[in-house]
Coordinates of C-alpha atoms and ligand atoms in Angstrom, one line a residue:
Chain A
M1 CA -20.0 -6.8 23.1
A2 CA -21.4 -7.6 19.7
T3 CA -21.0 -10.9 18.1
H4 CA -21.8 -11.5 14.4
D5 CA -23.0 -14.5 12.4
I6 CA -21.0 -14.6 9.3
E7 CA -21.0 -16.8 6.2
L8 CA -17.9 -17.2 4.1
T9 CA -16.4 -19.7 1.7
V10 CA -13.1 -21.3 2.8
N11 CA -11.3 -23.5 0.3
E12 CA -14.5 -23.8 -1.6
T13 CA -16.5 -25.0 1.3
E14 CA -19.2 -22.7 2.7
V15 CA -19.0 -22.1 6.4
E16 CA -21.1 -20.3 8.9
L17 CA -19.7 -19.1 12.2
T18 CA -20.3 -16.6 15.0
V19 CA -17.4 -14.2 15.7
D20 CA -16.7 -11.4 18.0
S21 CA -16.3 -8.0 16.3
R22 CA -12.7 -8.1 17.2
T23 CA -11.8 -11.6 16.1
L24 CA -9.0 -11.6 13.6
L25 CA -9.4 -13.6 10.4
V26 CA -6.3 -15.7 11.2
H27 CA -7.7 -16.7 14.6
A28 CA -11.1 -17.6 13.1
L29 CA -9.4 -19.7 10.5
R30 CA -7.2 -21.5 12.9
D31 CA -9.1 -21.7 16.1
E32 CA -12.7 -21.9 14.9
L33 CA -12.3 -23.7 11.6
G34 CA -9.2 -25.7 12.1
Y35 CA -7.2 -24.4 9.1
T36 CA -3.8 -24.1 10.7
G37 CA -2.0 -23.5 7.5
P38 CA -1.9 -19.7 8.1
K39 CA 0.5 -19.2 10.9
V40 CA 0.6 -16.5 13.5
G41 CA 4.1 -15.0 13.3
C42 CA 4.2 -11.4 14.3
E43 CA 0.5 -10.6 14.5
S44 CA 1.4 -7.1 13.4
S45 CA 1.3 -7.3 9.6
K46 CA 5.0 -7.6 9.1
C47 CA 6.0 -11.2 8.6
G48 CA 3.5 -12.6 6.1
A49 CA 3.2 -16.0 7.8
C50 CA -0.6 -15.5 8.1
T51 CA -1.0 -14.7 4.4
V52 CA -4.2 -16.1 2.8
E53 CA -6.1 -15.4 -0.4
L54 CA -9.1 -13.2 0.2
D55 CA -11.4 -12.8 -2.8
G56 CA -8.4 -13.6 -5.0
D57 CA -5.8 -11.3 -3.3
A58 CA -3.0 -12.3 -1.1
V59 CA -3.6 -10.5 2.3
K60 CA -2.3 -10.7 5.8
S61 CA -5.0 -12.4 7.8
C62 CA -3.8 -11.0 11.1
T63 CA -4.8 -7.6 9.8
V64 CA -8.3 -8.4 8.7
L65 CA -11.3 -8.8 11.0
A66 CA -13.1 -12.0 10.5
V67 CA -16.4 -10.1 10.4
Q68 CA -15.1 -8.1 7.4
T69 CA -15.0 -11.4 5.4
D70 CA -18.7 -12.0 5.7
G71 CA -19.7 -13.1 2.2
A72 CA -16.2 -13.4 1.0
S73 CA -14.1 -16.2 -0.3
V74 CA -10.9 -17.3 1.4
Q75 CA -8.3 -19.7 0.3
T76 CA -5.7 -21.1 2.7
V77 CA -2.7 -23.2 1.9
E78 CA -4.9 -26.2 2.6
G79 CA -6.8 -25.4 -0.6
F80 CA -3.7 -25.7 -2.8
A81 CA -3.4 -29.5 -3.2
D82 CA -6.1 -31.2 -5.3
E83 CA -8.6 -33.7 -3.9
D84 CA -6.2 -36.6 -4.3
G85 CA -3.6 -34.8 -2.2
E86 CA -1.5 -34.0 -5.2
L87 CA 0.6 -30.9 -4.4
H88 CA 0.2 -27.7 -6.4
P89 CA 3.2 -27.0 -8.7
I90 CA 4.2 -24.1 -6.4
Q91 CA 4.3 -26.4 -3.4
E92 CA 6.1 -29.1 -5.4
Q93 CA 8.8 -26.6 -6.4
F94 CA 9.3 -25.3 -2.8
S95 CA 9.9 -28.9 -1.9
A96 CA 12.1 -29.7 -4.9
E97 CA 14.3 -26.6 -4.5
H98 CA 14.5 -26.8 -0.7
G99 CA 12.7 -23.5 -0.5
L100 CA 11.9 -24.2 3.2
Q101 CA 13.5 -25.5 6.3
C102 CA 11.2 -25.2 9.4
G103 CA 8.3 -24.4 7.1
Y104 CA 6.7 -21.8 9.3
C105 CA 6.8 -19.2 6.6
T106 CA 5.9 -21.5 3.7
P107 CA 2.1 -21.3 3.6
G108 CA 2.5 -17.5 3.3
M109 CA 5.3 -17.8 0.8
V110 CA 3.3 -20.2 -1.4
T111 CA 0.2 -18.0 -1.2
T112 CA 2.1 -14.8 -2.1
T113 CA 3.9 -16.7 -4.9
K114 CA 0.5 -17.7 -6.4
H115 CA -0.6 -14.1 -6.4
L116 CA 2.6 -13.0 -8.1
L117 CA 2.6 -15.6 -10.8
E118 CA -1.0 -14.9 -11.6
S119 CA -0.2 -11.3 -12.5
N120 CA 3.4 -11.9 -13.7
P121 CA 3.9 -15.5 -15.0
D122 CA 7.6 -15.0 -15.7
P123 CA 9.1 -12.7 -13.1
S124 CA 12.7 -11.8 -12.8
R125 CA 14.6 -12.7 -9.6
E126 CA 14.5 -9.1 -8.7
E127 CA 10.7 -9.1 -9.1
I128 CA 10.4 -12.2 -7.1
R129 CA 12.3 -10.7 -4.2
K130 CA 10.2 -7.5 -4.4
A131 CA 7.0 -9.5 -4.4
L132 CA 8.1 -11.6 -1.4
K133 CA 9.1 -8.5 0.6
G134 CA 6.3 -9.0 3.0
N135 CA 7.1 -12.6 3.7
I136 CA 9.9 -13.1 6.2
C137 CA 11.9 -16.3 6.5
R138 CA 14.3 -16.9 9.3
C139 CA 15.8 -20.1 8.0
T140 CA 16.5 -20.3 4.3
G141 CA 18.3 -17.0 3.5
Y142 CA 15.8 -16.7 0.7
Q143 CA 18.0 -18.0 -2.1
N144 CA 16.2 -21.3 -2.4
V145 CA 12.9 -19.6 -2.0
V146 CA 13.6 -17.4 -5.1
D147 CA 14.8 -20.6 -6.9
A148 CA 11.5 -22.3 -6.0
V149 CA 9.4 -19.4 -7.3
E150 CA 11.4 -19.4 -10.5
S151 CA 11.0 -23.1 -11.0
A152 CA 7.3 -22.8 -10.2
A153 CA 6.9 -20.1 -12.8
A154 CA 8.6 -22.4 -15.3
A155 CA 6.5 -25.4 -14.2
L156 CA 3.3 -23.4 -14.6
A157 CA 4.2 -21.9 -18.0
P158 CA 2.4 -23.5 -20.9
A159 CA 4.9 -25.7 -22.7
E160 CA 6.1 -23.7 -25.7
S161 CA 6.4 -26.6 -28.0
E162 CA 5.9 -30.3 -28.0
G163 CA 8.6 -32.1 -26.2
E164 CA 10.1 -29.1 -24.5
S165 CA 10.4 -29.5 -20.8
A166 CA 8.2 -27.2 -18.7
S167 CA 9.8 -28.3 -15.5
G168 CA 12.2 -25.4 -15.2
D169 CA 15.3 -27.5 -15.9
D170 CA 16.4 -25.0 -18.5
V171 CA 16.6 -22.1 -16.1
D172 CA 20.1 -21.4 -14.8
L173 CA 19.4 -20.8 -11.1
R174 CA 22.9 -20.0 -10.1
T175 CA 23.8 -17.0 -12.2
D176 CA 22.6 -14.2 -10.1
Y177 CA 22.8 -13.2 -6.5
P178 CA 20.6 -11.4 -4.0
T179 CA 19.9 -7.9 -4.9
P180 CA 19.1 -5.1 -2.4
G181 CA 15.7 -3.6 -2.1
E182 CA 14.7 -0.3 -3.7
D183 CA 17.4 1.6 -1.9
Chain B
M1 CA -2.3 -9.0 20.5
F2 CA -6.0 -8.6 20.5
P3 CA -7.9 -5.5 19.6
P4 CA -10.2 -4.2 22.4
Q5 CA -13.9 -4.8 22.2
F6 CA -16.0 -2.7 19.9
D7 CA -19.1 -2.8 17.9
Y8 CA -18.9 -3.4 14.2
H9 CA -21.2 -1.9 11.6
R10 CA -21.0 -2.4 7.9
A11 CA -22.1 0.5 5.8
S12 CA -23.9 -0.2 2.5
S13 CA -23.6 3.3 1.0
I14 CA -22.0 6.6 1.7
D15 CA -25.3 7.9 3.1
D16 CA -25.5 4.8 5.3
A17 CA -22.0 5.3 6.5
L18 CA -22.7 9.0 7.5
E19 CA -25.9 7.9 9.2
L20 CA -24.1 5.1 11.2
L21 CA -21.4 7.6 12.2
E22 CA -24.1 10.0 13.4
R23 CA -26.2 7.3 15.2
H24 CA -23.2 5.9 17.1
A25 CA -21.6 9.2 17.8
A26 CA -21.5 8.4 21.5
D27 CA -19.3 5.4 20.8
D28 CA -16.5 7.5 19.3
P29 CA -16.9 5.7 16.0
R30 CA -14.0 5.2 13.6
I31 CA -14.2 4.5 9.9
L32 CA -12.6 1.2 8.8
A33 CA -11.2 1.1 5.3
G34 CA -8.3 -1.2 4.5
G35 CA -7.6 -1.5 8.3
H36 CA -3.8 -1.4 7.9
S37 CA -3.3 1.6 10.2
L38 CA -6.5 1.2 12.3
L39 CA -6.2 -2.5 13.2
P40 CA -2.5 -2.1 14.3
D41 CA -3.6 1.0 16.3
L42 CA -6.4 -1.1 18.0
K43 CA -4.0 -3.9 18.8
N44 CA -1.4 -1.8 20.4
G45 CA -3.9 0.4 22.2
R46 CA -3.3 3.6 20.3
A47 CA -7.0 3.7 19.5
S48 CA -9.9 2.4 21.4
P49 CA -13.2 3.4 19.7
R50 CA -16.3 1.6 20.8
A51 CA -17.6 1.3 17.3
L52 CA -16.2 0.8 13.8
V53 CA -18.1 1.7 10.6
D54 CA -16.7 -0.5 7.8
I55 CA -16.9 1.3 4.5
G56 CA -15.2 -1.6 2.7
E57 CA -18.3 -2.7 0.8
I58 CA -19.2 0.7 -0.7
D59 CA -18.5 0.2 -4.3
A60 CA -19.2 3.9 -5.1
L61 CA -16.0 4.7 -3.2
R62 CA -13.8 2.5 -5.3
G63 CA -12.4 3.1 -8.7
I64 CA -10.3 5.4 -10.9
G65 CA -11.9 7.6 -13.5
S66 CA -11.6 10.9 -15.3
G67 CA -12.6 13.8 -13.1
A68 CA -15.5 14.5 -15.3
D69 CA -17.0 11.0 -14.7
V70 CA -17.5 11.4 -11.1
E71 CA -20.9 12.2 -9.8
S72 CA -20.0 15.1 -7.6
G73 CA -20.1 17.3 -10.6
A74 CA -17.4 19.7 -9.8
D75 CA -15.9 21.2 -12.9
S76 CA -13.1 19.1 -14.1
G77 CA -11.9 17.6 -17.3
A78 CA -9.5 15.3 -18.9
D79 CA -6.6 17.0 -17.1
E80 CA -7.1 15.2 -13.8
T81 CA -8.0 11.8 -12.5
A82 CA -10.4 11.1 -9.7
I83 CA -9.5 8.2 -7.4
G84 CA -12.2 6.8 -5.1
A85 CA -11.1 6.9 -1.4
L86 CA -11.4 3.1 -1.1
T87 CA -9.2 2.4 -4.1
T88 CA -6.4 0.1 -3.1
Y89 CA -2.7 0.6 -3.8
A90 CA -2.8 -2.4 -6.0
D91 CA -5.6 -0.8 -8.1
I92 CA -3.6 2.4 -8.4
L93 CA -0.6 0.5 -9.7
E94 CA -2.7 -1.2 -12.3
S95 CA -4.0 2.0 -13.7
D96 CA -2.3 3.0 -17.0
R97 CA -4.0 6.4 -16.8
L98 CA -2.2 7.1 -13.5
Q99 CA 1.1 5.5 -14.6
R100 CA 1.1 8.0 -17.5
H101 CA -0.4 11.1 -16.0
A102 CA 0.4 11.0 -12.3
P103 CA 3.7 9.1 -12.1
V104 CA 4.6 10.7 -8.8
L105 CA 1.7 8.8 -7.3
T106 CA 2.3 5.5 -8.9
D107 CA 6.1 5.8 -8.1
A108 CA 5.3 6.3 -4.4
T109 CA 2.7 3.5 -4.4
S110 CA 5.1 1.0 -6.0
V111 CA 7.5 1.3 -3.1
L112 CA 4.8 1.4 -0.4
A113 CA 4.9 -1.4 2.1
D114 CA 4.6 -4.9 0.5
L115 CA 2.4 -6.8 -1.9
Q116 CA -0.1 -8.0 0.7
I117 CA -0.5 -4.6 2.3
R118 CA -0.9 -3.1 -1.2
N119 CA -3.8 -5.4 -1.8
R120 CA -5.6 -4.0 1.2
G121 CA -4.6 -0.5 2.1
T122 CA -6.5 2.4 0.5
I123 CA -5.6 5.9 -0.7
G124 CA -8.3 7.5 1.5
G125 CA -7.0 5.6 4.6
N126 CA -3.4 6.4 3.8
L127 CA -4.0 10.2 3.6
T128 CA -6.3 10.3 6.6
A129 CA -4.0 8.3 8.8
A130 CA -1.0 10.2 7.3
E131 CA 1.4 8.2 9.4
P132 CA 4.9 9.8 9.7
G133 CA 6.8 8.3 6.8
A134 CA 3.8 7.3 4.8
D135 CA 4.4 7.7 1.1
L136 CA 1.2 8.9 -0.4
P137 CA 0.9 12.2 1.6
A138 CA 4.2 13.4 0.0
A139 CA 3.1 12.3 -3.4
T140 CA -0.4 13.9 -3.2
L141 CA 1.1 17.1 -1.8
A142 CA 3.6 17.3 -4.7
A143 CA 0.9 16.5 -7.1
D144 CA -1.3 19.3 -5.7
A145 CA -4.2 16.9 -5.3
T146 CA -7.6 17.8 -3.9
V147 CA -9.4 15.6 -1.4
R148 CA -13.2 15.6 -1.5
V149 CA -15.1 14.8 1.6
R150 CA -18.7 14.4 2.7
G151 CA -20.1 14.9 6.2
P152 CA -23.0 16.2 8.2
D153 CA -22.6 19.6 6.6
G154 CA -22.5 18.3 3.1
E155 CA -19.6 18.1 0.7
R156 CA -16.4 20.0 0.4
A157 CA -13.1 20.0 -1.4
I158 CA -9.9 20.4 0.5
D159 CA -6.5 20.9 -1.1
A160 CA -3.9 18.3 -0.1
A161 CA -1.8 20.8 2.0
A162 CA -4.7 21.7 4.2
F163 CA -6.0 18.1 4.4
L164 CA -2.6 16.9 5.5
G165 CA -1.8 19.8 7.7
A166 CA 1.3 20.5 5.7
D167 CA 0.6 24.2 5.7
G168 CA 1.1 24.5 9.5
S169 CA -2.7 24.1 10.3
E170 CA -4.3 21.0 11.9
P171 CA -5.4 18.4 9.3
A172 CA -8.7 19.6 8.0
L173 CA -10.9 16.5 8.2
R174 CA -13.6 17.0 10.7
E175 CA -15.3 14.4 12.9
R176 CA -17.8 12.2 11.1
E177 CA -16.6 13.4 7.7
L178 CA -15.9 10.7 5.1
V179 CA -13.2 11.1 2.4
T180 CA -14.9 10.2 -0.9
E181 CA -12.2 10.8 -3.5
V182 CA -8.9 12.2 -4.3
R183 CA -8.4 14.2 -7.5
V184 CA -4.9 14.3 -9.0
P185 CA -4.0 16.8 -11.6
H186 CA -2.1 15.4 -14.5
V187 CA 1.6 16.3 -14.6
E188 CA 3.9 13.8 -16.4
A189 CA 7.1 15.1 -14.9
G190 CA 6.9 13.6 -11.5
G191 CA 8.9 11.1 -9.4
Y192 CA 9.4 9.7 -5.9
A193 CA 12.4 8.3 -4.2
K194 CA 12.5 6.6 -0.8
K195 CA 14.9 5.4 1.7
T196 CA 13.0 2.6 3.3
H197 CA 13.1 2.4 7.1
P198 CA 14.6 -1.1 7.7
A199 CA 12.2 -1.9 10.6
S200 CA 8.9 -0.3 9.7
G201 CA 9.0 -0.3 5.9
Y202 CA 7.7 3.3 5.9
A203 CA 10.0 6.0 4.6
M204 CA 13.0 6.9 6.7
V205 CA 13.0 9.7 4.2
G206 CA 10.9 10.0 1.0
V207 CA 10.8 12.8 -1.5
A208 CA 8.2 13.5 -4.1
A209 CA 8.8 15.9 -6.9
V210 CA 6.7 17.4 -9.6
L211 CA 7.9 19.8 -12.3
E212 CA 6.0 21.9 -14.7
T213 CA 8.1 23.0 -17.6
D214 CA 7.8 25.2 -20.7
D215 CA 10.3 24.7 -23.5
G216 CA 13.0 23.4 -21.2
T217 CA 12.5 26.0 -18.4
I218 CA 10.9 25.0 -15.1
T219 CA 7.8 27.1 -14.5
D220 CA 6.7 25.5 -11.3
A221 CA 8.1 22.9 -8.9
R222 CA 6.6 21.1 -6.0
V223 CA 8.8 19.0 -3.8
A224 CA 7.5 17.4 -0.7
A225 CA 9.3 15.2 2.0
T226 CA 7.9 12.5 4.3
G227 CA 9.6 10.8 7.2
V228 CA 11.6 13.8 8.4
L229 CA 9.0 15.6 10.4
E230 CA 5.8 14.3 11.9
R231 CA 3.9 15.7 9.0
V232 CA 4.8 15.9 5.3
V233 CA 6.5 19.2 4.4
R234 CA 7.2 21.1 1.2
L235 CA 10.9 21.8 0.6
A236 CA 10.6 25.5 -0.3
A237 CA 14.4 26.2 -0.8
V238 CA 14.6 23.4 -3.4
E239 CA 11.5 24.7 -5.2
D240 CA 12.8 28.3 -5.3
A241 CA 16.1 27.1 -6.8
L242 CA 14.2 25.2 -9.5
V243 CA 11.7 27.7 -10.7
G244 CA 13.0 29.7 -13.7
A245 CA 16.0 27.4 -14.1
R246 CA 16.6 25.2 -17.1
V247 CA 15.9 21.4 -16.9
E248 CA 19.4 20.2 -16.6
S249 CA 21.2 17.9 -14.2
K250 CA 23.4 20.6 -12.7
T251 CA 20.3 22.7 -11.8
I252 CA 18.7 19.6 -10.3
E253 CA 21.8 18.8 -8.3
A254 CA 22.3 22.4 -7.0
A255 CA 18.6 22.6 -6.1
A256 CA 18.6 19.3 -4.3
E257 CA 21.6 20.3 -2.2
R258 CA 19.4 22.9 -0.5
A259 CA 16.8 20.3 0.6
G260 CA 17.9 20.4 4.3
E261 CA 18.0 24.1 4.5
T262 CA 14.6 24.7 6.0
I263 CA 14.6 21.9 8.5
E264 CA 16.4 21.9 11.8
P265 CA 17.9 18.5 12.6
A266 CA 16.8 19.0 16.2
D267 CA 13.2 19.2 14.9
A268 CA 13.5 16.1 12.8
R269 CA 12.3 12.6 13.8
S270 CA 14.9 10.4 15.3
D271 CA 15.1 6.7 16.3
D272 CA 17.6 3.9 16.8
H273 CA 18.0 3.6 13.1
A274 CA 18.4 7.2 12.1
S275 CA 19.0 10.4 14.0
G276 CA 17.3 13.6 13.0
E277 CA 20.6 14.9 11.6
F278 CA 21.0 11.8 9.4
R279 CA 17.5 12.1 8.1
V280 CA 18.1 15.8 7.1
H281 CA 21.3 14.7 5.5
L282 CA 19.5 12.1 3.4
L283 CA 17.1 14.6 2.1
S284 CA 19.4 16.0 -0.6
T285 CA 20.2 12.6 -2.0
Y286 CA 16.6 11.6 -2.2
A287 CA 15.4 15.0 -3.5
E288 CA 18.0 14.6 -6.3
R289 CA 16.8 11.1 -7.1
A290 CA 13.2 12.1 -7.2
L291 CA 13.9 15.1 -9.3
E292 CA 16.0 13.0 -11.7
R293 CA 13.0 10.7 -12.2
A294 CA 10.9 13.7 -12.9
V295 CA 13.4 15.1 -15.4
D296 CA 13.7 11.8 -17.2
R297 CA 10.0 12.0 -17.7
V298 CA 10.3 15.6 -19.1
A299 CA 12.8 14.1 -21.6
A300 CA 10.5 11.2 -22.4
G301 CA 7.6 13.6 -22.9
A302 CA 7.1 15.9 -25.9
G303 CA 10.5 15.6 -27.5
G304 CA 13.9 16.6 -26.0
T305 CA 13.6 18.9 -23.1
G306 CA 10.1 19.8 -24.2
T307 CA 7.0 20.6 -22.1
A308 CA 6.0 18.3 -19.3
G309 CA 3.4 20.4 -17.7
D310 CA 0.2 19.9 -19.5
L311 CA 0.7 17.3 -22.1
E312 CA -2.5 16.4 -23.8
Ligands
LIG401 C1 3.6 -3.3 8.3 C2 3.0 -2.1 7.7 C3 3.9 -1.4 6.8 C4 3.4 -0.2 6.2 N1 4.2 0.5 5.3 C5 3.7 1.6 4.8 C6 4.6 2.3 3.9 O1 5.7 2.0 3.6 N2 4.1 3.5 3.3 C7 2.8 3.9 3.6 O2 2.4 5.0 3.1 N3 2.0 3.2 4.4 C8 2.4 2.1 5.0 N4 1.6 1.4 5.8 C9 0.2 1.9 6.1 C10 -0.8 1.4 5.2 O3 -0.5 2.0 4.0 C11 -2.2 1.7 5.6 O4 -3.0 0.9 4.7 C12 -2.7 3.1 5.5 O5 -1.9 4.0 6.3 C13 -4.1 3.3 6.0 O6 -5.0 2.9 5.0 P1 -6.2 1.9 5.2 O7 -7.0 1.9 4.1 O8 -5.6 0.6 5.7 O9 -7.0 2.7 6.4 P2 -7.5 2.2 7.8 O10 -6.5 1.6 8.6 O11 -8.8 1.5 7.6 O12 -7.8 3.7 8.4 C14 -6.8 4.6 8.7 C15 -7.5 5.8 9.3 O13 -8.1 6.6 8.4 C16 -9.5 6.7 8.6 N5 -10.2 6.5 7.3 C17 -10.0 5.5 6.4 N6 -10.7 5.7 5.3 C18 -11.3 6.9 5.5 C19 -12.2 7.6 4.7 N7 -12.6 7.2 3.4 N8 -12.7 8.8 5.2 C20 -12.4 9.2 6.4 N9 -11.6 8.5 7.2 C21 -11.0 7.4 6.8 C22 -9.8 5.6 9.6 O14 -10.9 5.9 10.5 C23 -8.5 5.5 10.4 O15 -8.5 6.6 11.3 C24 2.0 0.2 6.4 C25 1.2 -0.5 7.3 C26 1.7 -1.7 7.9 C27 0.8 -2.4 8.8
LIG402 S1 1.2 -12.8 11.6 FE1 0.3 -11.7 10.1 S2 2.0 -10.7 9.2 FE2 2.9 -11.7 10.8
LIG403 S1 11.6 -22.0 6.5 FE1 11.7 -21.5 8.6 S2 10.9 -19.4 8.5 FE2 11.1 -19.9 6.5

């Protein structure tokens, strides 16, 4: 059946491609365009491994049709580092805090974290857990992921005064423990 | 998991969408909004339309405004808010107007699914799909919202109960009709409480409560539950116990205890995580929590136990 010629911007590069109506965005990104950052975990909108930014919003790319993104702008985790390969502060903190083990969930985690910190630059641990509800990790047990997001928030915060560390060293990461969801 | 083959059509306006639905009628077309019910349904074979009409780019369907702003011209004023069908959950949560005047809706939206899904899913899609355990059907039913639709026979307004089939009838949306907006009356004393299903994220049990009060006495109460039956349902026994009573915790507790009275556990939904009996059992607890949130908002309203019905 129908194929469609679409144009979109991926990581600030304009691309044109031809997709089937039914092609999912995650498959177009991975198989057609070679962006393998977004992972296919559950393919059913539950795990968040496929999370990308679509027109500025974190979304699950397994639950968006590629053809829906005609004219849109997509950012994958490949777009986080700068041209020299310098990691984004969020990526740096995931590494520094051991917020990953196998790394399969990490592109999604990093993307959702960016979205969270843009709207809430100084989230509580509870807010971090709520924001990452749609990102499942089978390795870390989440503790270090939450630590990483907290450190990233501190790293991204504008330094309050000259000489004050913005690296998050002043955050006590060990004082609270996992909290249950809304129940 | 790949969706089956289908044609895709992107609508540029409401009229264009209606025309596309008409033109492709033989292909059993489905409207695509946020896609977070429809795409899962396509993947697992629950739906197999041969055409999709994507309404995602129709800006006229998106946004939150006062009822009076909206082109349809029905008489309405500052005492309700019109929400375009394509408005996402994230947009609803960002609206101060809704946070203040329709907290039952923002409460329910805040515990709906997860951040990514809230960036994509829409109120129109949520109410149309009305999945068992979806949060917004309960909230809109308790809020006594009205759903406006357009179709081949023009425009009409449907109250939430009829739209959702909560009154025992079939859901009222007809083929090739498009939901354009949802109008939510302002009632400050509202709240929603949810026991999240650990596997699906939907409500195992969710209760939405809205109270109208006059000088500390409850003059009207609407309490609706999701997750328990296939469709959302009003908890009449709780409502009856509330109307005429004072706004006090002991009234709330006694009323909430009656939540399971009108639902037979044998009729309730049941799965590996929760039997029908357990779901009915949970109802009282979640009804109480939802009512407590509503009562807190009465207290926060016009002083003490003052009015919460029609503030402003
Ligand atoms: C993993 C997961 C968890 C979820 N958890 C929850 C949850 O906890 N609570 C909850 O409430 N929901 C939950 N959902 C459902 C989600 O909220 C969907 O977004 C919602 O049910 C459908 O809205 P949509 O905009 O995505 O609609 P779509 O999927 O695009 O459409 C759904 C249906 O409505 C029709 N439709 C859509 N818009 C219109 C319109 N304007 N006029 C006429 N027909 C229309 C479509 O044709 C289709 O039949 C979850 C979904 C997933 C995938
Ligand atoms: S692969 Fe998309 S959410 Fe799991
Ligand atoms: S690090 Fe392995 S899934 Fe998260």
